[in-house]
mmCIF file of C-alpha atoms in Angstrom:
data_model
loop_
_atom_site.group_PDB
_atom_site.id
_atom_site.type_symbol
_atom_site.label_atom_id
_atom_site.label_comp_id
_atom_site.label_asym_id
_atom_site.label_seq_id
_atom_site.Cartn_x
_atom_site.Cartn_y
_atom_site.Cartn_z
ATOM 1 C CA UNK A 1442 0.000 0.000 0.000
ATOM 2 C CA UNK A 1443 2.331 2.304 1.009
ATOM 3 C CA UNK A 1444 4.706 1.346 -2.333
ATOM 4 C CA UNK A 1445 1.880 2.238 -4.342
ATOM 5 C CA UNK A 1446 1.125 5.316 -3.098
ATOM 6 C CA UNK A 1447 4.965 6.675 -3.097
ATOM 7 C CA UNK A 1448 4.995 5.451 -6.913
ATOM 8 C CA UNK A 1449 1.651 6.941 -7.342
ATOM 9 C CA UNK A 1450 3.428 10.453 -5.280
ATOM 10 C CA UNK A 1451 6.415 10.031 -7.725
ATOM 11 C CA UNK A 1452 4.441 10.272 -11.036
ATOM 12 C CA UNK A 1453 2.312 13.063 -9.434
ATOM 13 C CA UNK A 1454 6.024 14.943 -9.074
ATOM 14 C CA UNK A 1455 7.092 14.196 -12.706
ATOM 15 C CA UNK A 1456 3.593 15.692 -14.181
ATOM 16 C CA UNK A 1457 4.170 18.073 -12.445
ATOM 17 C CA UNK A 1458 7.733 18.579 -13.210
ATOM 18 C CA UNK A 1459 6.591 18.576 -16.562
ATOM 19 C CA UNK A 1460 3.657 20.713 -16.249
ATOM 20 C CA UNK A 1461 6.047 23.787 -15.433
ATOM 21 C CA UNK A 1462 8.497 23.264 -18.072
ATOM 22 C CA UNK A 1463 7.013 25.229 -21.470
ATOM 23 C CA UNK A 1464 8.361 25.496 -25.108
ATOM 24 C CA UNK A 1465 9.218 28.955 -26.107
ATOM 25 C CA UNK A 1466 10.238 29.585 -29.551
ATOM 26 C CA UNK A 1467 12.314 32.757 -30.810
ATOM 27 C CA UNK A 1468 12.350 34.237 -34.068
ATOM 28 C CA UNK A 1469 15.414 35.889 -35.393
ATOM 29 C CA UNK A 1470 17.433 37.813 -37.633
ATOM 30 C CA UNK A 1471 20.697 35.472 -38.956
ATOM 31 C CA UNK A 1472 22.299 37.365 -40.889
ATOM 32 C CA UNK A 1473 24.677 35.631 -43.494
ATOM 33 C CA UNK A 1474 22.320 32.572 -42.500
ATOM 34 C CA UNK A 1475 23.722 32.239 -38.977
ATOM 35 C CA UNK A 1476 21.130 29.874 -36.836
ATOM 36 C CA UNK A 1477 17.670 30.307 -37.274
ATOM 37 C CA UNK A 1478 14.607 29.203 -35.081
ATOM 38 C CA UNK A 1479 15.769 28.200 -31.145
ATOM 39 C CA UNK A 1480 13.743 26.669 -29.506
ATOM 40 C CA UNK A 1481 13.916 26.488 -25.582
ATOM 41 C CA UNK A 1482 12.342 25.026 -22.513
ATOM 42 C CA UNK A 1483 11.465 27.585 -19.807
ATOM 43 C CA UNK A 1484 10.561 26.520 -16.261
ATOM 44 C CA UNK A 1485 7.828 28.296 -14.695
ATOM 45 C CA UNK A 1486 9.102 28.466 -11.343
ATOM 46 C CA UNK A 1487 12.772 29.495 -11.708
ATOM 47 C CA UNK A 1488 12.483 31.392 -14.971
ATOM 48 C CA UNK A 1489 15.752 28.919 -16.063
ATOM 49 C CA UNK A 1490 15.868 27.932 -19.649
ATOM 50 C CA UNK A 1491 17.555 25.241 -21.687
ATOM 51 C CA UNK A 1492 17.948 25.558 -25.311
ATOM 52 C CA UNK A 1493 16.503 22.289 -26.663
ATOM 53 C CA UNK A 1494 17.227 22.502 -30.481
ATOM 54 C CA UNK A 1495 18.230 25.490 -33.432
ATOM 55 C CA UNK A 1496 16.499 25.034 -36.548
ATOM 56 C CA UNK A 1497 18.685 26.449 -39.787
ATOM 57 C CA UNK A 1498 16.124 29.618 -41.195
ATOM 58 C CA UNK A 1499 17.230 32.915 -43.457
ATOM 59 C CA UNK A 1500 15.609 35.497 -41.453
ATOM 60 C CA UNK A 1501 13.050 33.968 -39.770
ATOM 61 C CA UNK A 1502 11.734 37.316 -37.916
ATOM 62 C CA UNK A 1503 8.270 36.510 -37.131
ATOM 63 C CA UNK A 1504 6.714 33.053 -35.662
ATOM 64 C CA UNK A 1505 3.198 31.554 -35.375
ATOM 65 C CA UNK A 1506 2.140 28.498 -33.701
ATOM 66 C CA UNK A 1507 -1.069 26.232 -34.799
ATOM 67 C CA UNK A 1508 -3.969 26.134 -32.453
ATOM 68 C CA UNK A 1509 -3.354 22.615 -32.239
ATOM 69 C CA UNK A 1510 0.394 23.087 -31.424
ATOM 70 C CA UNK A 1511 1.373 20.437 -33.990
ATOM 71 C CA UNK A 1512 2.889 23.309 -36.470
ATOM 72 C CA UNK A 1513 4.904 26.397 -36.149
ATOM 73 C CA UNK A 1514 4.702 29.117 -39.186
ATOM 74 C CA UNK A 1515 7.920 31.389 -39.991
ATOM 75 C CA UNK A 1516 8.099 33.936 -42.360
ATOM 76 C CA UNK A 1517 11.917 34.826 -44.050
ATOM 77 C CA UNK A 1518 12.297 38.232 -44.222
ATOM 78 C CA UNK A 1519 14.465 38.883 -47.118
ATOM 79 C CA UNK A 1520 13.890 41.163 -50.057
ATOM 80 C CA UNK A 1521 14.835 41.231 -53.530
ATOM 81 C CA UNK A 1522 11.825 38.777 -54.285
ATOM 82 C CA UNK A 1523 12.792 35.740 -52.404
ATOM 83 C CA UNK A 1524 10.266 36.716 -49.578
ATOM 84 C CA UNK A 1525 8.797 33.379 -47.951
ATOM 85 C CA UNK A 1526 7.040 31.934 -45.562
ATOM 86 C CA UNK A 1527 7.767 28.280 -44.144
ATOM 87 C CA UNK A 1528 6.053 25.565 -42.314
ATOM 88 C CA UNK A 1529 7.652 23.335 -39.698
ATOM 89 C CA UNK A 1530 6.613 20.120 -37.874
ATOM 90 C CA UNK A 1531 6.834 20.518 -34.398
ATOM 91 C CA UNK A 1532 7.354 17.382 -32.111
ATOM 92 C CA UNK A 1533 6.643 18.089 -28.286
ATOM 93 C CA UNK A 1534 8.310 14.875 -26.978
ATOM 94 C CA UNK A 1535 11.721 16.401 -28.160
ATOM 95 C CA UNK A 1536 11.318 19.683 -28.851
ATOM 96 C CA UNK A 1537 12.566 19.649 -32.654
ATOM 97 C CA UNK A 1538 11.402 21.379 -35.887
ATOM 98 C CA UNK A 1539 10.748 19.419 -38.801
ATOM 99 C CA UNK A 1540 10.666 21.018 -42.624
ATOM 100 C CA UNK A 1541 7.290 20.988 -44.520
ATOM 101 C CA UNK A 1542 7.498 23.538 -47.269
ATOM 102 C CA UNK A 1543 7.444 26.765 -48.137
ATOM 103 C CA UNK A 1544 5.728 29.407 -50.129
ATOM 104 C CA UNK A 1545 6.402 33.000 -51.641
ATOM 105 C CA UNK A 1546 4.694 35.681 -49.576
ATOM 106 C CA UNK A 1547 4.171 37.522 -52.304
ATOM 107 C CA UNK A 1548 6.237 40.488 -51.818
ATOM 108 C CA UNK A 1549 9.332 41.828 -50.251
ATOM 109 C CA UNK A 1550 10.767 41.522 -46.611
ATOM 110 C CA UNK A 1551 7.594 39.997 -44.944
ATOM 111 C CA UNK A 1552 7.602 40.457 -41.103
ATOM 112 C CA UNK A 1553 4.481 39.330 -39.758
ATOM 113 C CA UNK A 1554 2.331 36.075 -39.794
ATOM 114 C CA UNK A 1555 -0.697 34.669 -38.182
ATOM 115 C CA UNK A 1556 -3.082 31.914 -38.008
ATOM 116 C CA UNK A 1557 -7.200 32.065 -37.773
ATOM 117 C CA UNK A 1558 -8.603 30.216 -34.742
ATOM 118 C CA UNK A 1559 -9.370 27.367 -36.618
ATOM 119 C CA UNK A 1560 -5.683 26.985 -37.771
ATOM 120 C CA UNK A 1561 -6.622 26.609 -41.389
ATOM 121 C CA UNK A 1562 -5.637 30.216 -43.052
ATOM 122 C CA UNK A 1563 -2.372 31.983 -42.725
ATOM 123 C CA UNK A 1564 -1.749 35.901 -43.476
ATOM 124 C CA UNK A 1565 1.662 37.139 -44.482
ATOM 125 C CA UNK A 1566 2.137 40.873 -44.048
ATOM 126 C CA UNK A 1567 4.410 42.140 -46.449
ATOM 127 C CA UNK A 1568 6.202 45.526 -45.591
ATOM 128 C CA UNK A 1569 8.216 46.248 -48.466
ATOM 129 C CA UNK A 1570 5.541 44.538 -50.711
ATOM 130 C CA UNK A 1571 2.804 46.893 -49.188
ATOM 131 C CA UNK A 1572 0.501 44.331 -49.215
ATOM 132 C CA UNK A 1573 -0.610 41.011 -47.478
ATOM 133 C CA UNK A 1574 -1.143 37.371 -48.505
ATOM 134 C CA UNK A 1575 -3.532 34.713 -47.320
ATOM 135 C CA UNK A 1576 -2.859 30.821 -47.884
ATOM 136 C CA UNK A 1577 -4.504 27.399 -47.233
ATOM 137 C CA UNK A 1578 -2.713 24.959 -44.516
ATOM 138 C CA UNK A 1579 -3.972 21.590 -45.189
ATOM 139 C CA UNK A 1580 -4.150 18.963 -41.959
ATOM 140 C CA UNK A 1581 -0.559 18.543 -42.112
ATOM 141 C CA UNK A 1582 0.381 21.758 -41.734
ATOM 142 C CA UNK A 1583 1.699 22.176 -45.236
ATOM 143 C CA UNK A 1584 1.383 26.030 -46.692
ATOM 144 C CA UNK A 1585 -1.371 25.365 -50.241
ATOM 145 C CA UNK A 1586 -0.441 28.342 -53.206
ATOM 146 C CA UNK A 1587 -1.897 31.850 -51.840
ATOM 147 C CA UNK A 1588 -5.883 32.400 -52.685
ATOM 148 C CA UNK A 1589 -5.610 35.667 -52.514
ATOM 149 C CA UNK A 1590 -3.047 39.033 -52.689
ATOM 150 C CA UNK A 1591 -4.124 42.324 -51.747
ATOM 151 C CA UNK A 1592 -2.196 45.040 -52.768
ATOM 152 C CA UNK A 1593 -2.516 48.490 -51.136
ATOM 153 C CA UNK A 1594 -1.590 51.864 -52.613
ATOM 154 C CA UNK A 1595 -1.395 55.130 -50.838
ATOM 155 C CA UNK A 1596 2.050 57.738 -49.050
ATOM 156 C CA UNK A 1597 1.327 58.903 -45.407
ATOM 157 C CA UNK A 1598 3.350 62.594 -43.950
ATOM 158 C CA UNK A 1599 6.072 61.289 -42.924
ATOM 159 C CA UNK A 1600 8.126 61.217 -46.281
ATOM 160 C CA UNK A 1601 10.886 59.376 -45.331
ATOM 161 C CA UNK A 1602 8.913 56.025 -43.914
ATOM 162 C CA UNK A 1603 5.557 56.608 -45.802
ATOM 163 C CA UNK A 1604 6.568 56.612 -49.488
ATOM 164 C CA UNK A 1605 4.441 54.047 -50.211
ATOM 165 C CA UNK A 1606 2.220 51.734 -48.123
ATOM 166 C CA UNK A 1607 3.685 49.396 -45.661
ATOM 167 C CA UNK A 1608 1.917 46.075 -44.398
ATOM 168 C CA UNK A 1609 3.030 45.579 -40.716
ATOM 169 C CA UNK A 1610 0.983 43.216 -39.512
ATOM 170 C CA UNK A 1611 -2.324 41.208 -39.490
ATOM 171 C CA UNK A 1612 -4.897 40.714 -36.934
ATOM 172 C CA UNK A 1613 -7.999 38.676 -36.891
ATOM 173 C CA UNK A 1614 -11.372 39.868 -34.873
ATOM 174 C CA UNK A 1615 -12.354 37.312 -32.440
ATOM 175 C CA UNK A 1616 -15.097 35.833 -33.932
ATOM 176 C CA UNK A 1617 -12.625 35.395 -36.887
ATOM 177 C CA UNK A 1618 -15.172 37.319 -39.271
ATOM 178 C CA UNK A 1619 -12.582 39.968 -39.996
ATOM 179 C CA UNK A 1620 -9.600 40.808 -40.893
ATOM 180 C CA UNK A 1621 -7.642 43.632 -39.652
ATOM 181 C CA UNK A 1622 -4.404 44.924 -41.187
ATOM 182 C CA UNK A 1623 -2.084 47.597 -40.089
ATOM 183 C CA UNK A 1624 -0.836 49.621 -42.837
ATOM 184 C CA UNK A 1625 2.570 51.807 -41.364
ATOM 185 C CA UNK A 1626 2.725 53.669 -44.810
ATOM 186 C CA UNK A 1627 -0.331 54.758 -45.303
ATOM 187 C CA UNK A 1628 -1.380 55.195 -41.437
ATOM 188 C CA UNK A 1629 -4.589 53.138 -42.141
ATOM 189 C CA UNK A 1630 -5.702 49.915 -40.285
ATOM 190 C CA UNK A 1631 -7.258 48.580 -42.781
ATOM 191 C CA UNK A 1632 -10.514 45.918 -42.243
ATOM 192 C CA UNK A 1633 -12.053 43.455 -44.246
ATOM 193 C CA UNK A 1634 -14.651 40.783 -44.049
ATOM 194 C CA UNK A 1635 -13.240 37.413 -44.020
ATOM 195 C CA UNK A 1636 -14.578 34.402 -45.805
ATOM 196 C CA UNK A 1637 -13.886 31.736 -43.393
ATOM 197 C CA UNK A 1638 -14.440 29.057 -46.428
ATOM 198 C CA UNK A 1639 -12.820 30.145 -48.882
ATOM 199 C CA UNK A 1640 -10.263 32.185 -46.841
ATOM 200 C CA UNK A 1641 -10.492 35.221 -49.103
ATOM 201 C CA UNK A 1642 -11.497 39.012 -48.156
ATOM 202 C CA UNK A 1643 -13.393 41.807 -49.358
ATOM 203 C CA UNK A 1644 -14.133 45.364 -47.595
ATOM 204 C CA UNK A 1645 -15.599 45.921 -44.332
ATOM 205 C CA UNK A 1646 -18.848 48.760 -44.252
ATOM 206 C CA UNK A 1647 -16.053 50.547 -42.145
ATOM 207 C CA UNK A 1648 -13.005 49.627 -44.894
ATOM 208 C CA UNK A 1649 -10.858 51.570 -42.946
ATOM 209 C CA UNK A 1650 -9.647 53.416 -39.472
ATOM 210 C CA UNK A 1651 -7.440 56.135 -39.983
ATOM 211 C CA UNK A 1652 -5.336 57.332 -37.537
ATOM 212 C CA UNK A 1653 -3.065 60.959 -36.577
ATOM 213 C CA UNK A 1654 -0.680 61.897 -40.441
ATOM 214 C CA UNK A 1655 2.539 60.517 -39.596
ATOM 215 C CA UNK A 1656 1.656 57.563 -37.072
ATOM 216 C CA UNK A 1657 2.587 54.935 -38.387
ATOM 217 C CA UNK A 1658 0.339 51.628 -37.365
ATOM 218 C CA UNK A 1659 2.377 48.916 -36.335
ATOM 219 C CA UNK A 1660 0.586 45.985 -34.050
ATOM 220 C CA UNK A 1661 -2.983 45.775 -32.531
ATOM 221 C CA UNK A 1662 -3.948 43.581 -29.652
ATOM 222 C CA UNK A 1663 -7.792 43.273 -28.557
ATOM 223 C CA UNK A 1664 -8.907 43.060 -24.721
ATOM 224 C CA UNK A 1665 -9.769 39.968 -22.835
ATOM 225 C CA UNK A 1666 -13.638 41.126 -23.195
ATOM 226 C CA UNK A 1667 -13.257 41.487 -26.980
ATOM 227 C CA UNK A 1668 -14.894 45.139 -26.032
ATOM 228 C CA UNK A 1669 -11.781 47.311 -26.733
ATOM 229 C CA UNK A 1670 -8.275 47.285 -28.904
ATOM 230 C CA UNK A 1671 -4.860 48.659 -28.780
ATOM 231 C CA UNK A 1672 -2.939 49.999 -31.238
ATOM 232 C CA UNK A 1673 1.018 50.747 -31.316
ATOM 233 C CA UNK A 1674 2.376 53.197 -33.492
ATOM 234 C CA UNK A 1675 5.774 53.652 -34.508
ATOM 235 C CA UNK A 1676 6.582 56.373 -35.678
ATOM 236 C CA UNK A 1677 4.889 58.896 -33.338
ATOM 237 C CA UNK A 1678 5.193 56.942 -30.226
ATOM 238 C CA UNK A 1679 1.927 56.532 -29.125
ATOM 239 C CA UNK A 1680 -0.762 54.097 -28.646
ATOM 240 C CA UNK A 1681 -4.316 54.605 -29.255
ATOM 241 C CA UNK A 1682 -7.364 52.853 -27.989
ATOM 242 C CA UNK A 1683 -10.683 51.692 -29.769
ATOM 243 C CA UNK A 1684 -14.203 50.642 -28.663
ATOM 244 C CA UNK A 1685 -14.645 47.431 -31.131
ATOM 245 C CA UNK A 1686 -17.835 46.054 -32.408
ATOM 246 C CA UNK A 1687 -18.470 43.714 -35.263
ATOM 247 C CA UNK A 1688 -15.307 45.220 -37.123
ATOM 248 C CA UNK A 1689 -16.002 48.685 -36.541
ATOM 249 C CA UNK A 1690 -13.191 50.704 -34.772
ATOM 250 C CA UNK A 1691 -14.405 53.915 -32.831
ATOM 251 C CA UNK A 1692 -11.260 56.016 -31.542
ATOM 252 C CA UNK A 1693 -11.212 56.664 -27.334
ATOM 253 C CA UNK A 1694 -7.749 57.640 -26.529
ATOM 254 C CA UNK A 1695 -4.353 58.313 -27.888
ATOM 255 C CA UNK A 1696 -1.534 58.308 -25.352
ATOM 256 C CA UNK A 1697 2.100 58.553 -25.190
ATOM 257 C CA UNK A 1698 4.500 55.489 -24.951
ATOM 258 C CA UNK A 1699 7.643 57.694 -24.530
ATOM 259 C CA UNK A 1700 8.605 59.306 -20.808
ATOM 260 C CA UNK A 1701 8.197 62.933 -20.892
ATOM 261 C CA UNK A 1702 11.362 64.541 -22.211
ATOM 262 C CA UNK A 1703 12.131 61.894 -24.735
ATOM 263 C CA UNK A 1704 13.514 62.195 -27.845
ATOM 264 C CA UNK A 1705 11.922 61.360 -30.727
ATOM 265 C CA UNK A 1706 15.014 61.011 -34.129
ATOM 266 C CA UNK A 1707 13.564 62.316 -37.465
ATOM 267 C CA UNK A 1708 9.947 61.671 -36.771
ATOM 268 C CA UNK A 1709 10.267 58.083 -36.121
ATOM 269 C CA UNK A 1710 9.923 56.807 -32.020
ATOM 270 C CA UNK A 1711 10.596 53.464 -32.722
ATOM 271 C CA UNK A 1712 7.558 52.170 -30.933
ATOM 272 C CA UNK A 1713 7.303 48.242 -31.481
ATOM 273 C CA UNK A 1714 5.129 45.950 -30.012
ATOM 274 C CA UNK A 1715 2.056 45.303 -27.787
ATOM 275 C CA UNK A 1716 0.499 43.306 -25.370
ATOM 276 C CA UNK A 1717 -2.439 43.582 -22.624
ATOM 277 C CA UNK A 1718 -2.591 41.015 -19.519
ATOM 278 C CA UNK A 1719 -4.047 37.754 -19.245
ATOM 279 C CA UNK A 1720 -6.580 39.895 -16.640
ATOM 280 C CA UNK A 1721 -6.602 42.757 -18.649
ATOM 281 C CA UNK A 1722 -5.665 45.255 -15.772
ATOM 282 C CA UNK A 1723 -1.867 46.267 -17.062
ATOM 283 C CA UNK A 1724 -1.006 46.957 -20.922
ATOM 284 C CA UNK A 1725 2.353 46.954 -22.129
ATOM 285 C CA UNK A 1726 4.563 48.553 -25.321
ATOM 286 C CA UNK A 1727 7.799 48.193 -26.487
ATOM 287 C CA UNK A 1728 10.296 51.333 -27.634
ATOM 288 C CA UNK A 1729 12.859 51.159 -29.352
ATOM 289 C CA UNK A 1730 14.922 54.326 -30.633
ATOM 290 C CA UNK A 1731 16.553 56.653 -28.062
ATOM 291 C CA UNK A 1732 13.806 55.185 -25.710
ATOM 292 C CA UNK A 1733 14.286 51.345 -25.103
ATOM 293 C CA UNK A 1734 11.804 50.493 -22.359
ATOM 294 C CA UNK A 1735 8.518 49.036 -22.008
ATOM 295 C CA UNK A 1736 5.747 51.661 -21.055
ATOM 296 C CA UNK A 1737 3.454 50.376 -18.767
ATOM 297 C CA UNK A 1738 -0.350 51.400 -18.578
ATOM 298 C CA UNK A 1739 -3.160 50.628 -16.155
ATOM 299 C CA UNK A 1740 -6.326 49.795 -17.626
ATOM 300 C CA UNK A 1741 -9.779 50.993 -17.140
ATOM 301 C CA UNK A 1742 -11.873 47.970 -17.956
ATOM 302 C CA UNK A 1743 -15.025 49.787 -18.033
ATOM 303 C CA UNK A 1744 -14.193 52.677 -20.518
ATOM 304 C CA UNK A 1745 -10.876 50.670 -22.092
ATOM 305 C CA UNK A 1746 -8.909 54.045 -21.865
ATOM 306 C CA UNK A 1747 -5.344 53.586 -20.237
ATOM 307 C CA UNK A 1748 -3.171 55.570 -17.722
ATOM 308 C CA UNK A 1749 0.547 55.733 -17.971
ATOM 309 C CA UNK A 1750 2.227 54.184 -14.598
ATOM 310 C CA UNK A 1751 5.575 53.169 -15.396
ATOM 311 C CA UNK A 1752 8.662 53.093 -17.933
ATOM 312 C CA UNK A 1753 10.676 49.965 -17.377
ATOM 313 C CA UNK A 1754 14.322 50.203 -18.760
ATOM 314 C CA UNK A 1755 14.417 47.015 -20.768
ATOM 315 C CA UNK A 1756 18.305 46.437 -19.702
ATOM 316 C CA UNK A 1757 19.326 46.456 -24.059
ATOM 317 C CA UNK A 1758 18.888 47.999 -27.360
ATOM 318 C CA UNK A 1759 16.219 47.545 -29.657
ATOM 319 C CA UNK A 1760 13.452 46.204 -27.569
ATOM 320 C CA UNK A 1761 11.431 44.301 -30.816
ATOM 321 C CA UNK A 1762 8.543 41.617 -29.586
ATOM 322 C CA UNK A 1763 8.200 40.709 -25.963
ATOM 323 C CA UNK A 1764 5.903 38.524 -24.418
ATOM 324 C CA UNK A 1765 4.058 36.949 -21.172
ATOM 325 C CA UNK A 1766 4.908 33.411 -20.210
ATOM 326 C CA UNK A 1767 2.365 31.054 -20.078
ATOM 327 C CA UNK A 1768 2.024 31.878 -16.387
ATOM 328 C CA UNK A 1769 1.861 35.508 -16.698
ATOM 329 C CA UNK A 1770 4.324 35.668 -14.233
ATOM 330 C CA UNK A 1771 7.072 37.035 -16.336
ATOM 331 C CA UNK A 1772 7.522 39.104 -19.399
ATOM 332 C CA UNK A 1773 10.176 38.430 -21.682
ATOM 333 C CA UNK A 1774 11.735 40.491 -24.164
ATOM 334 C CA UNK A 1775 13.973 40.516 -27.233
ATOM 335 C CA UNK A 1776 16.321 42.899 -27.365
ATOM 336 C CA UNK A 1777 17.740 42.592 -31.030
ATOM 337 C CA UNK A 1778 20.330 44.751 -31.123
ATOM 338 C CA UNK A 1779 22.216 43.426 -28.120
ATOM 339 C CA UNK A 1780 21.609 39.902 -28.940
ATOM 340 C CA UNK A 1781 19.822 38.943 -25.901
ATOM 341 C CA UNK A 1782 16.406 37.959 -24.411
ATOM 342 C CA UNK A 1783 15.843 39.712 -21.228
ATOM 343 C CA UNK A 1784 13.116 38.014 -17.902
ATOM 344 C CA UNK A 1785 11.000 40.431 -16.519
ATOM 345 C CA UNK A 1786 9.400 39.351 -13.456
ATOM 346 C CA UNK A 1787 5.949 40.884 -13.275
ATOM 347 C CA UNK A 1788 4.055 42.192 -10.253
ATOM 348 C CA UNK A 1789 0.165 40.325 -11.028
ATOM 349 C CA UNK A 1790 -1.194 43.279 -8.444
ATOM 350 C CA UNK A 1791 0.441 46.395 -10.225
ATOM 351 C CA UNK A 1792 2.039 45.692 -13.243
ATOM 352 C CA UNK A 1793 5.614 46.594 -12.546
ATOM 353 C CA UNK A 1794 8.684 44.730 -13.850
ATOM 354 C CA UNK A 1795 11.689 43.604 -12.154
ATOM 355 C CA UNK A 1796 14.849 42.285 -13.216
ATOM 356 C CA UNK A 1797 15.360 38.262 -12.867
ATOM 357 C CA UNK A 1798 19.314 38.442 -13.510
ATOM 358 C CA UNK A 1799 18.182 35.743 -16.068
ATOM 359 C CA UNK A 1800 19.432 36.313 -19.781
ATOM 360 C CA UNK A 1801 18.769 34.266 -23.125
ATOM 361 C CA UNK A 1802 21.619 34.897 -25.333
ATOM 362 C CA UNK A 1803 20.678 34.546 -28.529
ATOM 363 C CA UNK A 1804 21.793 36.322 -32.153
ATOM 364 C CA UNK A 1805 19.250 39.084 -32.839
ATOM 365 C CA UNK A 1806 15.971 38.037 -31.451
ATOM 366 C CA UNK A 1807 12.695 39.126 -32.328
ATOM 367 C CA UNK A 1808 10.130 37.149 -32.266
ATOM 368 C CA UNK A 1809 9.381 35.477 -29.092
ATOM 369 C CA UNK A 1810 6.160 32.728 -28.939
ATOM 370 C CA UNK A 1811 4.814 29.654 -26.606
ATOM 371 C CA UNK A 1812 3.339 26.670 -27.206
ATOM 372 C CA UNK A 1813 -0.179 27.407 -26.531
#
């Protein structure tokens, strides 16, 4: 009796064990082809991680993970039309990426790419392309030929980043019936209805949001509730808020991400990425230029507007994607330009960061996911 229920204990320790330790996955810049696509296990209680396997990728700059977990989605950010985005295998038991195929995105130097809920359409932002892609995955995760390109045309004020439009990134509504896209060039987001059958789009009643000449629309995250959105912009430094309905955007609030004082280089902040908490009390947004911190905001979750309560050095240069763990207890982030993925500890009760002391050193990183 009492053998059984120490074995019994035992396995209860290694599921557990288990339990804590999650795959994160980090997207990079290799330059002259060095690495590619690390993947690492993270432990949930020390914030230690082990790198687990490197995956050879040109450019692989922005990740995406199926719903199911079985697949993980890379586009190769490279220009000159040999663009691409690339499907891998993924096998949990030891951590390794396996080669599908890969397709064209259909433009130059695409840097974002994301999966419906049902796993079964992929969007490739292009940003040098100015336009976006949309592909079948079949139910082994191979990438079918693109249904559908849509090219945008248009210049925005700021003359040296808005020449022509620029496709940042993609974001689907939560009921998957539309498709948002962030245009940095022509300072639109952009929304279409979205055939869930035969994956292609066509314009919303609201086609478009436009936001302040010279923003520069970069990534959008929606609340918990589904009730509000958040927008990053990078070239003025700010993030603005929306009331969302069935794909209609109404503007609330437009805020700062920069501490007072800063300095903003020839019209462009730098501004990068953005993410609201699991509870969706505390948003967060990434600066780069003279700036690199996160700004941290408080949330009102009755009106969705935000208050500024914190700028947290991010310890680096270049602050690109960041992310929660699966916990929420810490916030990552890749800090590209010093080749290094700092730990955040976070503060569930009021959103500050602290320092772990715990590093990831990795070759330009900027792209960090989970398995879901």
């Amino acid at each position: 009796m009492k053998q059984g229920l120490f074995i019994g204990m035992c396995c209860l320790l290694a599921l557990g064990s288990q339990a804590q330790q999650k795959y994160l996955f980090i997207g990079t810049y290799t330059e002259n082809a060095q690495q590619g696509i690390h993947v690492l296990k993270f432990d949930e209680n020390t914030a230690e991680t082990k790198e687990v396997s490197v995956t050879p990728s040109v450019n692989p700059s922005y990740l995406a993970i199926s719903p199911d977990n079985k697949f993980l989605y890379a586009v190769n950010e490279n220009g000159g039309g040999n663009g691409a985005v690339s499907a891998y295998q993924f096998n949990s038991s030891n951590g390794t990426l396996t080669f599908i195929n890969s397709r064209p995105s259909g433009g130059d130097h695409p840097c974002h790419v994301v999966l419906d809920k049902s796993g079964r359409w992929l969007v490739v932002s292009n940003y040098s392309g100015g336009n976006f892609s949309i592909y079948p995955v079949d139910k082994d995760g191979a990438i079918g030929a693109a249904v559908q390109v849509v090219q945008h045309k248009g210049t925005g004020a700021n003359k040296n980043r808005q020449e022509k439009a620029h496709v940042h990134s993609a974001a689907f509504s939560p009921d998957g019936k539309y498709l948002l896209i962030m245009d940095l060039g022509i300072d639109k987001i952009m929304i279409y209805n979205f055939n869930k059958v035969t994956g292609k789009v066509s314009s919303a009643k609201q086609a478009f949001e436009s936001v302040l000449p010279g923003s520069g629309p970069r990534h959008f995250t929606f609340s918990p509730g589904n009730k509000f959105a958040y927008l990053v912009e990078e070239l003025s430094g700010t993030v603005t808020v929306y009331a969302y309905h069935e794909g209609r955007l109404t503007r609330l609030q437009s805020i700062s991400s920069l501490p007072p004082g800063a300095t903003i280089m020839n019209h462009d902040a730098g501004s990068a990425d953005i993410h609201i908490s699991p509870d969706g009390n505390f948003l967060y947004a990434s600066n780069r230029g003279t700036a690199n911190n996160i700004a941290i905001y408080a949330v009102d979750n009755q009106s969705g507007n935000i208050k500024s309560i914190s700028f947290q050095p991010v310890l680096g240069k270049a602050p690109r994607n960041f992310n929660f763990d699966p916990s929420a207890k810490y916030l990552l982030v890749a800090n590209q330009n010093t080749n290094e993925v700092v730990i955040f500890e976070r503060d569930m009760h009021t959103g500050m960061l602290s320092d772990t002391g715990k590093r990831i050193k990795v070759f330009k990183p900027v792209c960090l996911k989970w398995l879901n």
